[in-house]
mmCIF file of C-alpha atoms in Angstrom:
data_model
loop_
_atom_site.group_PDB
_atom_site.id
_atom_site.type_symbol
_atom_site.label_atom_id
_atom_site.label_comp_id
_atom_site.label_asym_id
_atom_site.label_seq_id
_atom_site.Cartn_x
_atom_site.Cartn_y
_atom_site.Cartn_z
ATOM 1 C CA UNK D 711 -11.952 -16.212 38.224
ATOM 2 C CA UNK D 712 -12.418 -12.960 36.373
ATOM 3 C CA UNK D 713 -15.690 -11.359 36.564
ATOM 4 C CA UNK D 714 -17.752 -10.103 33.919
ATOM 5 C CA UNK D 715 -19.549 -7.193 34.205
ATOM 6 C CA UNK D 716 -22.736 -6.925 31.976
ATOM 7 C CA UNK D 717 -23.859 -3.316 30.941
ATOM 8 C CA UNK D 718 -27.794 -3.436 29.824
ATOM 9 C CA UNK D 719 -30.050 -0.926 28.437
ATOM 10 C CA UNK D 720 -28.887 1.902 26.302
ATOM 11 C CA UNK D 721 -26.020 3.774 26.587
ATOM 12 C CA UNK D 722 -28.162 7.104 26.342
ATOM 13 C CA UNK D 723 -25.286 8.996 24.075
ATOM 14 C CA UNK D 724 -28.276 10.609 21.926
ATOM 15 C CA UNK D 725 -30.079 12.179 25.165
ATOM 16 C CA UNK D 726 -26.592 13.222 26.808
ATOM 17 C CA UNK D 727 -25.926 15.100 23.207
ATOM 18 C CA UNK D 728 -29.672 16.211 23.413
ATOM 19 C CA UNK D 729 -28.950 17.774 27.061
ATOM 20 C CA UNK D 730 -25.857 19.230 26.034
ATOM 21 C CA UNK D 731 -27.521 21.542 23.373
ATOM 22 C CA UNK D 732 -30.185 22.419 25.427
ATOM 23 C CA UNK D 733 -27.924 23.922 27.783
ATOM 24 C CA UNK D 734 -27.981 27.780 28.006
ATOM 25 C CA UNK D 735 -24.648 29.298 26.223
ATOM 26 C CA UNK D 736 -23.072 32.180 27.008
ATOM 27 C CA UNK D 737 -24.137 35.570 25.247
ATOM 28 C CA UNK D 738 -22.096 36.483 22.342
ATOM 29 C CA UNK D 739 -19.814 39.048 22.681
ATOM 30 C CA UNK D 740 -20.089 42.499 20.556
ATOM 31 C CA UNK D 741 -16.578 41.335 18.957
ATOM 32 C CA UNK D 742 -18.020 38.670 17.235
ATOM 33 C CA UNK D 743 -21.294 40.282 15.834
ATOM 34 C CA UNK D 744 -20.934 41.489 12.353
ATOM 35 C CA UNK D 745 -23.770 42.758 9.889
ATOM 36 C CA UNK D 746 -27.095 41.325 9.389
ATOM 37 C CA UNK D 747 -27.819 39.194 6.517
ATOM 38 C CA UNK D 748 -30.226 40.563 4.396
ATOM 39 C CA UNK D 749 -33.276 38.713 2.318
ATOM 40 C CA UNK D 750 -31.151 37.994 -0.570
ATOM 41 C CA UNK D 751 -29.296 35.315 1.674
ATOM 42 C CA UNK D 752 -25.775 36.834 1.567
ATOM 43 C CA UNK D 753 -23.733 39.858 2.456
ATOM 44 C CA UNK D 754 -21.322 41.774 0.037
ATOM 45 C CA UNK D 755 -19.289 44.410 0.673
ATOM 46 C CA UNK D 756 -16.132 45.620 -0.853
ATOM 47 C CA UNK D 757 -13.131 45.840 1.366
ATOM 48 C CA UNK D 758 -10.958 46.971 -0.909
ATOM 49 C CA UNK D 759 -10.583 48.529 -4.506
ATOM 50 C CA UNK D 760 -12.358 45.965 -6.586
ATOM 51 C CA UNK D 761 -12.049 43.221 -4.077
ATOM 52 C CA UNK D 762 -15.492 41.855 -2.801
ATOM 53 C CA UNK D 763 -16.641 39.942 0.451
ATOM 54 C CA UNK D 764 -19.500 37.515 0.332
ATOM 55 C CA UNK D 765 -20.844 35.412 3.408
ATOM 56 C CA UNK D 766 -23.837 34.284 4.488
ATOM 57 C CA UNK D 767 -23.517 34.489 8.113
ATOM 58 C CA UNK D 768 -21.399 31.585 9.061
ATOM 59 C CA UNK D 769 -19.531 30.913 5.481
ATOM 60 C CA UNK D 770 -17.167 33.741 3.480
ATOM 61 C CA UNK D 771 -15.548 33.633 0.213
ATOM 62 C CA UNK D 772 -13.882 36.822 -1.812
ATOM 63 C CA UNK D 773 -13.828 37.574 -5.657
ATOM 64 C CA UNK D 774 -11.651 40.287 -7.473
ATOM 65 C CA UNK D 775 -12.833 42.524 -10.220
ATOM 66 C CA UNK D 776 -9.977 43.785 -12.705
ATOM 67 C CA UNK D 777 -9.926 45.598 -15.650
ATOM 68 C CA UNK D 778 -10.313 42.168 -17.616
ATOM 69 C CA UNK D 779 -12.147 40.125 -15.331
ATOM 70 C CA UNK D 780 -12.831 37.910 -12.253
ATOM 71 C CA UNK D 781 -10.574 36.405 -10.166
ATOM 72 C CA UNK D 782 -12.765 33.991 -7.752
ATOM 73 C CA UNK D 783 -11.839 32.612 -4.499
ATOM 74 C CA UNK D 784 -13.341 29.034 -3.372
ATOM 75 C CA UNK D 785 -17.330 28.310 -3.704
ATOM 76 C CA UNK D 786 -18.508 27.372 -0.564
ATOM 77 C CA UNK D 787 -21.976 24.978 -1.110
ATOM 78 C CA UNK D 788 -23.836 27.421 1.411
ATOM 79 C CA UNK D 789 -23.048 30.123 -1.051
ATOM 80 C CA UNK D 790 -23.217 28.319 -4.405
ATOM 81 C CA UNK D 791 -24.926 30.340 -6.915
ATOM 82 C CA UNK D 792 -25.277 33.096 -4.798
ATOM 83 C CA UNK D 793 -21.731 33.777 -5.904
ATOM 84 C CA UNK D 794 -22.829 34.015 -9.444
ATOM 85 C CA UNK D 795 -25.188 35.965 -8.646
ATOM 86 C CA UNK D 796 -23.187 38.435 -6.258
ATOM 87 C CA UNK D 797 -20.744 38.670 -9.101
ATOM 88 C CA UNK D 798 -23.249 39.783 -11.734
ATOM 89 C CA UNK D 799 -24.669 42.653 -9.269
ATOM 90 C CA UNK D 800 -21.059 43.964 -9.479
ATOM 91 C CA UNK D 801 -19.881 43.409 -12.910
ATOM 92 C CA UNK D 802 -20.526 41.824 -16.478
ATOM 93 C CA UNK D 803 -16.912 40.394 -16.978
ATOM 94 C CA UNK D 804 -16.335 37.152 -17.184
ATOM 95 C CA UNK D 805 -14.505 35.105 -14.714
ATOM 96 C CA UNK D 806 -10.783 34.287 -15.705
ATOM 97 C CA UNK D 807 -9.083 32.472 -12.411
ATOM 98 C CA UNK D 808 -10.663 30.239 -10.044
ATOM 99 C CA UNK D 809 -8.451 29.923 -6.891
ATOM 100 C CA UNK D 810 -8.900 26.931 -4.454
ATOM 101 C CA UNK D 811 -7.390 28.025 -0.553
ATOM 102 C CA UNK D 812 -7.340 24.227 0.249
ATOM 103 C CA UNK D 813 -9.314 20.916 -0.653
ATOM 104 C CA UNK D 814 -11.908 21.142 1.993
ATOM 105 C CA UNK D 815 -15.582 20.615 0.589
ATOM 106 C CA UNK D 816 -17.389 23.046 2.982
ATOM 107 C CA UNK D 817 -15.338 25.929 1.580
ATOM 108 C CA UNK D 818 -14.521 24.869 -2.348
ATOM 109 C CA UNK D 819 -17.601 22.113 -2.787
ATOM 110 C CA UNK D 820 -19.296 24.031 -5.698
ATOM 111 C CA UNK D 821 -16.219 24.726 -7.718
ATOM 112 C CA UNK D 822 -18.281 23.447 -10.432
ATOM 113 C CA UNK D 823 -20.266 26.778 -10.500
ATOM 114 C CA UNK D 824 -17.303 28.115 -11.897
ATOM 115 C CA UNK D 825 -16.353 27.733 -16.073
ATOM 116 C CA UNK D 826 -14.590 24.631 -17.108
ATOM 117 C CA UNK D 827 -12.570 26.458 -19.463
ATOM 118 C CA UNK D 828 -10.581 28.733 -16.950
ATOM 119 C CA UNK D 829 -7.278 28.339 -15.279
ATOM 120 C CA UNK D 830 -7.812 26.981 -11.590
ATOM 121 C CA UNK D 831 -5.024 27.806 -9.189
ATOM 122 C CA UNK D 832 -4.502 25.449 -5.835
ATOM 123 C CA UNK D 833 -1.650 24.007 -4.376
ATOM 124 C CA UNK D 834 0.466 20.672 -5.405
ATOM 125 C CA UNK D 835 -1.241 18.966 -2.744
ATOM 126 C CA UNK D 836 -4.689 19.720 -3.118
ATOM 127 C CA UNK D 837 -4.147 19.047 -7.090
ATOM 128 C CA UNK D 838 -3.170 15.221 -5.770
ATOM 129 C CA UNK D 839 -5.823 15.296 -2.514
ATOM 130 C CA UNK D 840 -8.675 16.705 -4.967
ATOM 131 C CA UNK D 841 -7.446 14.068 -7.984
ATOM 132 C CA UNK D 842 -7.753 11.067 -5.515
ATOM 133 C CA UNK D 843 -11.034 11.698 -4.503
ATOM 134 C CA UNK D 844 -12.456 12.215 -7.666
ATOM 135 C CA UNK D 845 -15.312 14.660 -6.909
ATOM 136 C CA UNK D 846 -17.225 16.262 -9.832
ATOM 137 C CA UNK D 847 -17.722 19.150 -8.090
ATOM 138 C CA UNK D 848 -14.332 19.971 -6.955
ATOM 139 C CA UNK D 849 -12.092 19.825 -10.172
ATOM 140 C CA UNK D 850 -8.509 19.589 -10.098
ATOM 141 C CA UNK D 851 -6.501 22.844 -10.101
ATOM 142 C CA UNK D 852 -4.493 22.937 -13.820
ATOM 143 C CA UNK D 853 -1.953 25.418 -12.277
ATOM 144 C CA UNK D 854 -0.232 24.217 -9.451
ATOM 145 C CA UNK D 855 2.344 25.716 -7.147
ATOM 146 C CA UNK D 856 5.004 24.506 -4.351
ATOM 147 C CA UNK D 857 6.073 27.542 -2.722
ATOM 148 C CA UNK D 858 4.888 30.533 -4.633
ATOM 149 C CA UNK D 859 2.877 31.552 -7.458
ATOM 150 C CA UNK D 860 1.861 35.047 -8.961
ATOM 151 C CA UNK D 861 -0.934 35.770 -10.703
ATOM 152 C CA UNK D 862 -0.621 39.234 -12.750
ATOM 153 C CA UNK D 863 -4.727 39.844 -13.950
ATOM 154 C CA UNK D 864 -4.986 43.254 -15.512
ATOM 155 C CA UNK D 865 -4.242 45.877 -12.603
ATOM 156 C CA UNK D 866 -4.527 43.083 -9.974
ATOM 157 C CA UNK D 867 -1.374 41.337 -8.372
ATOM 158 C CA UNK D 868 -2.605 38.080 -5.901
ATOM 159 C CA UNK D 869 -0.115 36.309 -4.318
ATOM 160 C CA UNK D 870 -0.026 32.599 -3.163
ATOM 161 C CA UNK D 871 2.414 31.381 -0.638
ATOM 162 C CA UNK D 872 2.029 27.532 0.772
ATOM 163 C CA UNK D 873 3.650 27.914 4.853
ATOM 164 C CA UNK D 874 3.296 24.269 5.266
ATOM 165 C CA UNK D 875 0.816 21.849 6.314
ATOM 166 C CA UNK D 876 -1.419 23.833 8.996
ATOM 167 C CA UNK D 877 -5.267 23.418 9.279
ATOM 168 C CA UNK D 878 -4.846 21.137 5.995
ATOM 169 C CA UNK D 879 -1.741 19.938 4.263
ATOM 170 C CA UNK D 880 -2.520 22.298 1.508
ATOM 171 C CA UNK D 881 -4.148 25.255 2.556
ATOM 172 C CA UNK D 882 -2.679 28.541 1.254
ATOM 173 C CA UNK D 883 -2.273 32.621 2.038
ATOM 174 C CA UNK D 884 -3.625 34.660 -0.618
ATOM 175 C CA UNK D 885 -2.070 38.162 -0.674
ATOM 176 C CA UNK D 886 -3.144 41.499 -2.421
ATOM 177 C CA UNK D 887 -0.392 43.452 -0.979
ATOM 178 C CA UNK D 888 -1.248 46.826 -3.152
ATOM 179 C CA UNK D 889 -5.160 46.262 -1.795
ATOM 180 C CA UNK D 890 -3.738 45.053 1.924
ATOM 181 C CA UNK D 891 -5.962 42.017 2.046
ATOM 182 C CA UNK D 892 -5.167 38.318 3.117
ATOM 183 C CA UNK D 893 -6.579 35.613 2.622
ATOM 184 C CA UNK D 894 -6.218 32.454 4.787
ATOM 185 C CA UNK D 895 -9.198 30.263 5.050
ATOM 186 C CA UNK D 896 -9.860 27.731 8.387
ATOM 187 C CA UNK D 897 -7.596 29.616 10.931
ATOM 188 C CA UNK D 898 -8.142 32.792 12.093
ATOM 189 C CA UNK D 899 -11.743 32.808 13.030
ATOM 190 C CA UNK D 900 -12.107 36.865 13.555
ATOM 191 C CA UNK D 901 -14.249 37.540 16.928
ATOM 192 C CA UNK D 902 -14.587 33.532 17.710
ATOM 193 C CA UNK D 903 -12.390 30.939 19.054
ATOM 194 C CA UNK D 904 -11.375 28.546 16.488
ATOM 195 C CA UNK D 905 -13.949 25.807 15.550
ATOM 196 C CA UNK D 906 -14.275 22.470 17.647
ATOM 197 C CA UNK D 907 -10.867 20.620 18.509
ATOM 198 C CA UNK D 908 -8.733 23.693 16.907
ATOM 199 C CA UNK D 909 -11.113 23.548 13.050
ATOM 200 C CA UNK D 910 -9.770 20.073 12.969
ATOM 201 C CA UNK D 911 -6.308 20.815 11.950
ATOM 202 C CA UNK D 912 -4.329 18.194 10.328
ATOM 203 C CA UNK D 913 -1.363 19.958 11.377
ATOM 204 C CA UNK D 914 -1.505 21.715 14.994
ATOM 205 C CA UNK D 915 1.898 22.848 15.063
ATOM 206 C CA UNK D 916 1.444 24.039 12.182
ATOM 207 C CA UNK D 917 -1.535 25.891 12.525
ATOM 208 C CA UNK D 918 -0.475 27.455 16.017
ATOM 209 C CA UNK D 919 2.981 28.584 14.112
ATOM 210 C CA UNK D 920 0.884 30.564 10.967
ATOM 211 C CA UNK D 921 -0.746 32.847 13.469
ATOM 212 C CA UNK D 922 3.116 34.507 13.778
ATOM 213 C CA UNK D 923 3.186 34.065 10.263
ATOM 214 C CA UNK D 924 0.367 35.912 8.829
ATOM 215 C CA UNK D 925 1.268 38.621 11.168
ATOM 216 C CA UNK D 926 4.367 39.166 9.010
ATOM 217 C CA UNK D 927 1.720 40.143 6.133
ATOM 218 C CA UNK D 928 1.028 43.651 5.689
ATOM 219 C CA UNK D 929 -3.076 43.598 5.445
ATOM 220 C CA UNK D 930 -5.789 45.537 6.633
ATOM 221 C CA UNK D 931 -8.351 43.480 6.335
ATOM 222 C CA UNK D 932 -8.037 38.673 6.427
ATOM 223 C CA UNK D 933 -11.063 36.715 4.383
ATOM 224 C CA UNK D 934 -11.010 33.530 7.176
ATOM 225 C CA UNK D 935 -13.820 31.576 5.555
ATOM 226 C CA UNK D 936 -15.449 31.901 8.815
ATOM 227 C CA UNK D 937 -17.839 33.545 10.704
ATOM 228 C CA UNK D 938 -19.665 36.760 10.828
ATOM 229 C CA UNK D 939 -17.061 39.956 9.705
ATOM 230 C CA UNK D 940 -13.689 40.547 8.155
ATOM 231 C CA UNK D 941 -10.637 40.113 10.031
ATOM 232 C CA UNK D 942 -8.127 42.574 11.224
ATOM 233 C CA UNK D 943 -4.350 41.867 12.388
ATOM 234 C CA UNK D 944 -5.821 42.493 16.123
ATOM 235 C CA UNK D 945 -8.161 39.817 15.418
ATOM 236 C CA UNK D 946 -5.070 37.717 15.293
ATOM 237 C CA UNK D 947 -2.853 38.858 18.232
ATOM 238 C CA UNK D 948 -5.930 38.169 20.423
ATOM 239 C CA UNK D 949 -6.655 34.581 18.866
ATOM 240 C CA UNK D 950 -2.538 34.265 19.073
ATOM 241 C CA UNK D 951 -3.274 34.949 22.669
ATOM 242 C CA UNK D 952 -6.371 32.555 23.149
ATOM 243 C CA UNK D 953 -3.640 29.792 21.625
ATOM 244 C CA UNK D 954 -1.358 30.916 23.674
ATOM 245 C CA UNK D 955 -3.166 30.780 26.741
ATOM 246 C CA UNK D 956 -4.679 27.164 25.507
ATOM 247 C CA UNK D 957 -1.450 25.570 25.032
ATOM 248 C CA UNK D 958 -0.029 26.605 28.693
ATOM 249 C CA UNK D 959 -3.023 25.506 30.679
ATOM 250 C CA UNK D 960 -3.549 22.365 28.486
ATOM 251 C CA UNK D 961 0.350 21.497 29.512
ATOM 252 C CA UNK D 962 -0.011 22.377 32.825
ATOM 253 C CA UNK D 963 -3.032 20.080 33.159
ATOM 254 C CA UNK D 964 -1.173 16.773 31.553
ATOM 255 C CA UNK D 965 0.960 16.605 34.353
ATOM 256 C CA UNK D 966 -1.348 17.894 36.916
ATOM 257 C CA UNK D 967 -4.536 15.829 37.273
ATOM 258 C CA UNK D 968 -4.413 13.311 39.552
ATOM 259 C CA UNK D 969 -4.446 10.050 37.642
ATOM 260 C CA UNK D 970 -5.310 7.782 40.735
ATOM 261 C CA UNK D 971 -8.530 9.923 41.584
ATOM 262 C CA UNK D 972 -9.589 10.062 37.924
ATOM 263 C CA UNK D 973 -9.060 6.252 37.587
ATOM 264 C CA UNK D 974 -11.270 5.239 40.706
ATOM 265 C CA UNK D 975 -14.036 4.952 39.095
ATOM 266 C CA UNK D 976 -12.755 3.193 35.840
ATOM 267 C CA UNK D 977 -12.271 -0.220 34.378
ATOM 268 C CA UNK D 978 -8.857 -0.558 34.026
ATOM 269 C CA UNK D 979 -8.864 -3.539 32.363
ATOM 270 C CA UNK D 980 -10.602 -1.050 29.319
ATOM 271 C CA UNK D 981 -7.665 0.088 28.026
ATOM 272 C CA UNK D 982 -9.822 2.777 25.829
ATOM 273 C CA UNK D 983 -11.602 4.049 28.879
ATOM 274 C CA UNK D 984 -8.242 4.707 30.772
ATOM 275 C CA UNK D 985 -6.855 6.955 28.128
ATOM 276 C CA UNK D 986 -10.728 8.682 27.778
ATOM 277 C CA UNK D 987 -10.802 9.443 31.136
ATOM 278 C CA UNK D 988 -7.452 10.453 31.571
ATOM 279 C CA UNK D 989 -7.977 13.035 28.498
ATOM 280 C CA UNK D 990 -11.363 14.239 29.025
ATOM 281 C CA UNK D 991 -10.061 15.221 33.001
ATOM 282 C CA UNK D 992 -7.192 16.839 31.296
ATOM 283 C CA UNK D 993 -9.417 18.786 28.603
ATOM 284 C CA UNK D 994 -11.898 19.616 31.161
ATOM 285 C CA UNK D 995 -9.354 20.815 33.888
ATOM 286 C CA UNK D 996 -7.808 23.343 30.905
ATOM 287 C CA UNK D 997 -11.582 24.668 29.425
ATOM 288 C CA UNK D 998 -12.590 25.272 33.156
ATOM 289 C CA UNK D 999 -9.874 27.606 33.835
ATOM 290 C CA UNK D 1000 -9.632 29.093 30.365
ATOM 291 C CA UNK D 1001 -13.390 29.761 29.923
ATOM 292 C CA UNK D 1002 -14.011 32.296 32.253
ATOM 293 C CA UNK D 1003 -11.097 34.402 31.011
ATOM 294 C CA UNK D 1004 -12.270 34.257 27.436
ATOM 295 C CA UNK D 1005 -15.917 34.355 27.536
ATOM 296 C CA UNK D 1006 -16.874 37.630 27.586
ATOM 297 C CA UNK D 1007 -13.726 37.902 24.755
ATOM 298 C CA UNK D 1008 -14.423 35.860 22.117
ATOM 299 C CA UNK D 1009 -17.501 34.187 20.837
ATOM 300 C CA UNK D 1010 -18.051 30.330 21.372
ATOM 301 C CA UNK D 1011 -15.337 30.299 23.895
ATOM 302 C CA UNK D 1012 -18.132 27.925 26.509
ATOM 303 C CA UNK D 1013 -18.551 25.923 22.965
ATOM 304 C CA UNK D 1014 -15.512 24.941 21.335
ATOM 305 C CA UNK D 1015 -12.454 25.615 23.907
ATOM 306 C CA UNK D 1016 -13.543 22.023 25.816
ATOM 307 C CA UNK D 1017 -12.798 19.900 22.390
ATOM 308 C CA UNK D 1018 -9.903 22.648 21.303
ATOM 309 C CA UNK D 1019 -8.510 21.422 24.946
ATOM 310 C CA UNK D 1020 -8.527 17.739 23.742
ATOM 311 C CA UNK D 1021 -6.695 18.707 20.165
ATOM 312 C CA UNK D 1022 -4.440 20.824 22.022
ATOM 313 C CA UNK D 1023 -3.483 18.513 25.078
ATOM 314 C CA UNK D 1024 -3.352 15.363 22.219
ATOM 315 C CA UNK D 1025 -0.700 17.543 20.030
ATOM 316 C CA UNK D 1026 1.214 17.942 23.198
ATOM 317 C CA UNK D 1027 1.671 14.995 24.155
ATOM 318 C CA UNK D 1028 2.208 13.207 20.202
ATOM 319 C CA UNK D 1029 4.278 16.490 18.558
ATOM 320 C CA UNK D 1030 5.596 17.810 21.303
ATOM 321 C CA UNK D 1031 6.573 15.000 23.423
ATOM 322 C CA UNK D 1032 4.762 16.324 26.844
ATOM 323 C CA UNK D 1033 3.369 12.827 27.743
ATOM 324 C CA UNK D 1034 2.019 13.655 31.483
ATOM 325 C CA UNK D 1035 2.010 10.210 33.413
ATOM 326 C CA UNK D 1036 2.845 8.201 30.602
ATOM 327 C CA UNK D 1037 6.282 9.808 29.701
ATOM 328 C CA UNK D 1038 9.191 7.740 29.740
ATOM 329 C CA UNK D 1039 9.569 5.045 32.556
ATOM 330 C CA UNK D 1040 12.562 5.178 34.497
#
């Protein structure tokens, strides 16, 4: 006869999460600090000649002033009017293109700030995500684009150029080569590793490949959407080599725990716990060797690299086929 084990009481998931933020982090590296936010809420700075950065701390977007207008980039909700209001503090013309880098509400949620009356630029699929989900605040793009589209404003050239699916299936670079600034929102994340289980890419290939790409880009300065500063191409060689360093360990570790000790414990007749524990002992073998080496490097590294561990180890094995103990049977 089988037995049946009974669990009782609670599970305590809500005190293990309360223990986890209570424990000390490590301190945040001088390569991740950027400037303080001042009363009004927001930083803004121009980077370039007639092309502004706005952030708040932890959200960015970008606008561009020409000689007929404003060309505006997303509307992050954290932002919202502030936007407006930034803009006004830097010019009285009117806004003439509203850009959308992808479909994500956290970066594009206030679109509606924006004037209804003005051509909005996004890619062919975040015209079809945005027209599914039929959000008020988040209206579909009128000029859509595949590969490439060019948008000539006055004495302002921006650029869009799709890659392929990467953090989202849509997101975009925007260029201004003659200004040397790039935009690419959700995957370079200057100063910081990339946000929990690698900013929840849809596409990790993908994403991993674009780092090479933008580097292709002539730009002094990258508008990531995230965190505290402007990017630089170094910014990008060193989170190139944080992925790179992730994706080695986190293959090295699918074939290297030992799936008998880490299934001791474990009711195998869960078939849920056996691939948890199996994962987690994989992610955690990969964050506790990569973790001291990036640290002191990049900000959040003692965070986020134990859940970018998981996303990386899962796209391993599921894209790339490096299945550990449960590759092919001979």
């Amino acid at each position: 006869m089988p037995t049946t084990t009974h669990v009782t009481g609670s599970p305590g998931f809500s005190a293990e999460a309360r223990r986890r933020r209570e424990l000390p982090t490590a301190p945040v590296p001088e390569i991740a600090k950027g400037p303080q936010v001042p009363d009004t809420g927001y930083i803004l700075d121009e980077i370039a000649d007639g092309v502004f950065w706005l952030s708040d701390g932890q959200y960015q977007n970008m606008f561009v002033v020409h000689d007929e207008g404003v060309i505006a980039v997303d509307a992050p909700p954290t932002l919202g009017h502030d936007i407006l209001r930034a803009i006004k503090r830097v010019t009285s013309r009117p806004i003439t293109h509203v850009i959308y880098s992808h479909e994500h509400s956290d970066h594009v949620g206030a679109m509606s700030i924006y004037p209804g009356d003005v051509p909005r630029y996004g890619h062919s699929i975040v015209a079809q995500r945005l027209r599914s989900l039929g959000d008020p605040d988040r209206p579909v793009p009128t000029e859509v684009f595949d590969d490439t589209l060019t948008i000539e404003a006055g004495d302002h050239t921006v650029r869009l150029d799709y890659p392929g699916p990467n953090h989202s299936e849509g997101n975009s670079l925007i260029h201004l080569a003659n200004q040397r600034v790039l935009m690419l929102v959700d995957v370079i994340f200057p100063g910081w590793v990339p946000f929990s289980n690698l900013a929840l890419s849809a596409n990790v290939p993908g994403y991993v490949a674009l780092h090479d790409q933008v580097l292709a880009y002539d730009f002094d300065l990258l508008v990531g959407g995230h965190v505290t500063r402007p990017g630089t191409p170094e910014d990008v060689r060193v989170q190139l080599e944080y992925m790179t360093d992730l994706r080695a360990t986190a293959e090295a570790a699918l074939s290297s725990v030992d799936l008998r000790e880490i299934m001791a414990p474990v009711d195998t007749g869960n078939a849920w716990a056996v691939f948890r524990a199996y994962l987690d002992a994989v992610a955690a073998r990969t964050a506790d060797e990569l973790v001291p080496r990036w640290r002191d490097r990049l900000g959040g590294a003692d965070v986020f690299t134990l859940p970018n561990a998981w996303a990386m180890a899962e796209s391993l094995r599921l894209d790339l086929n490096s299945l550990g103990p449960f590759g092919t049977k001979a």
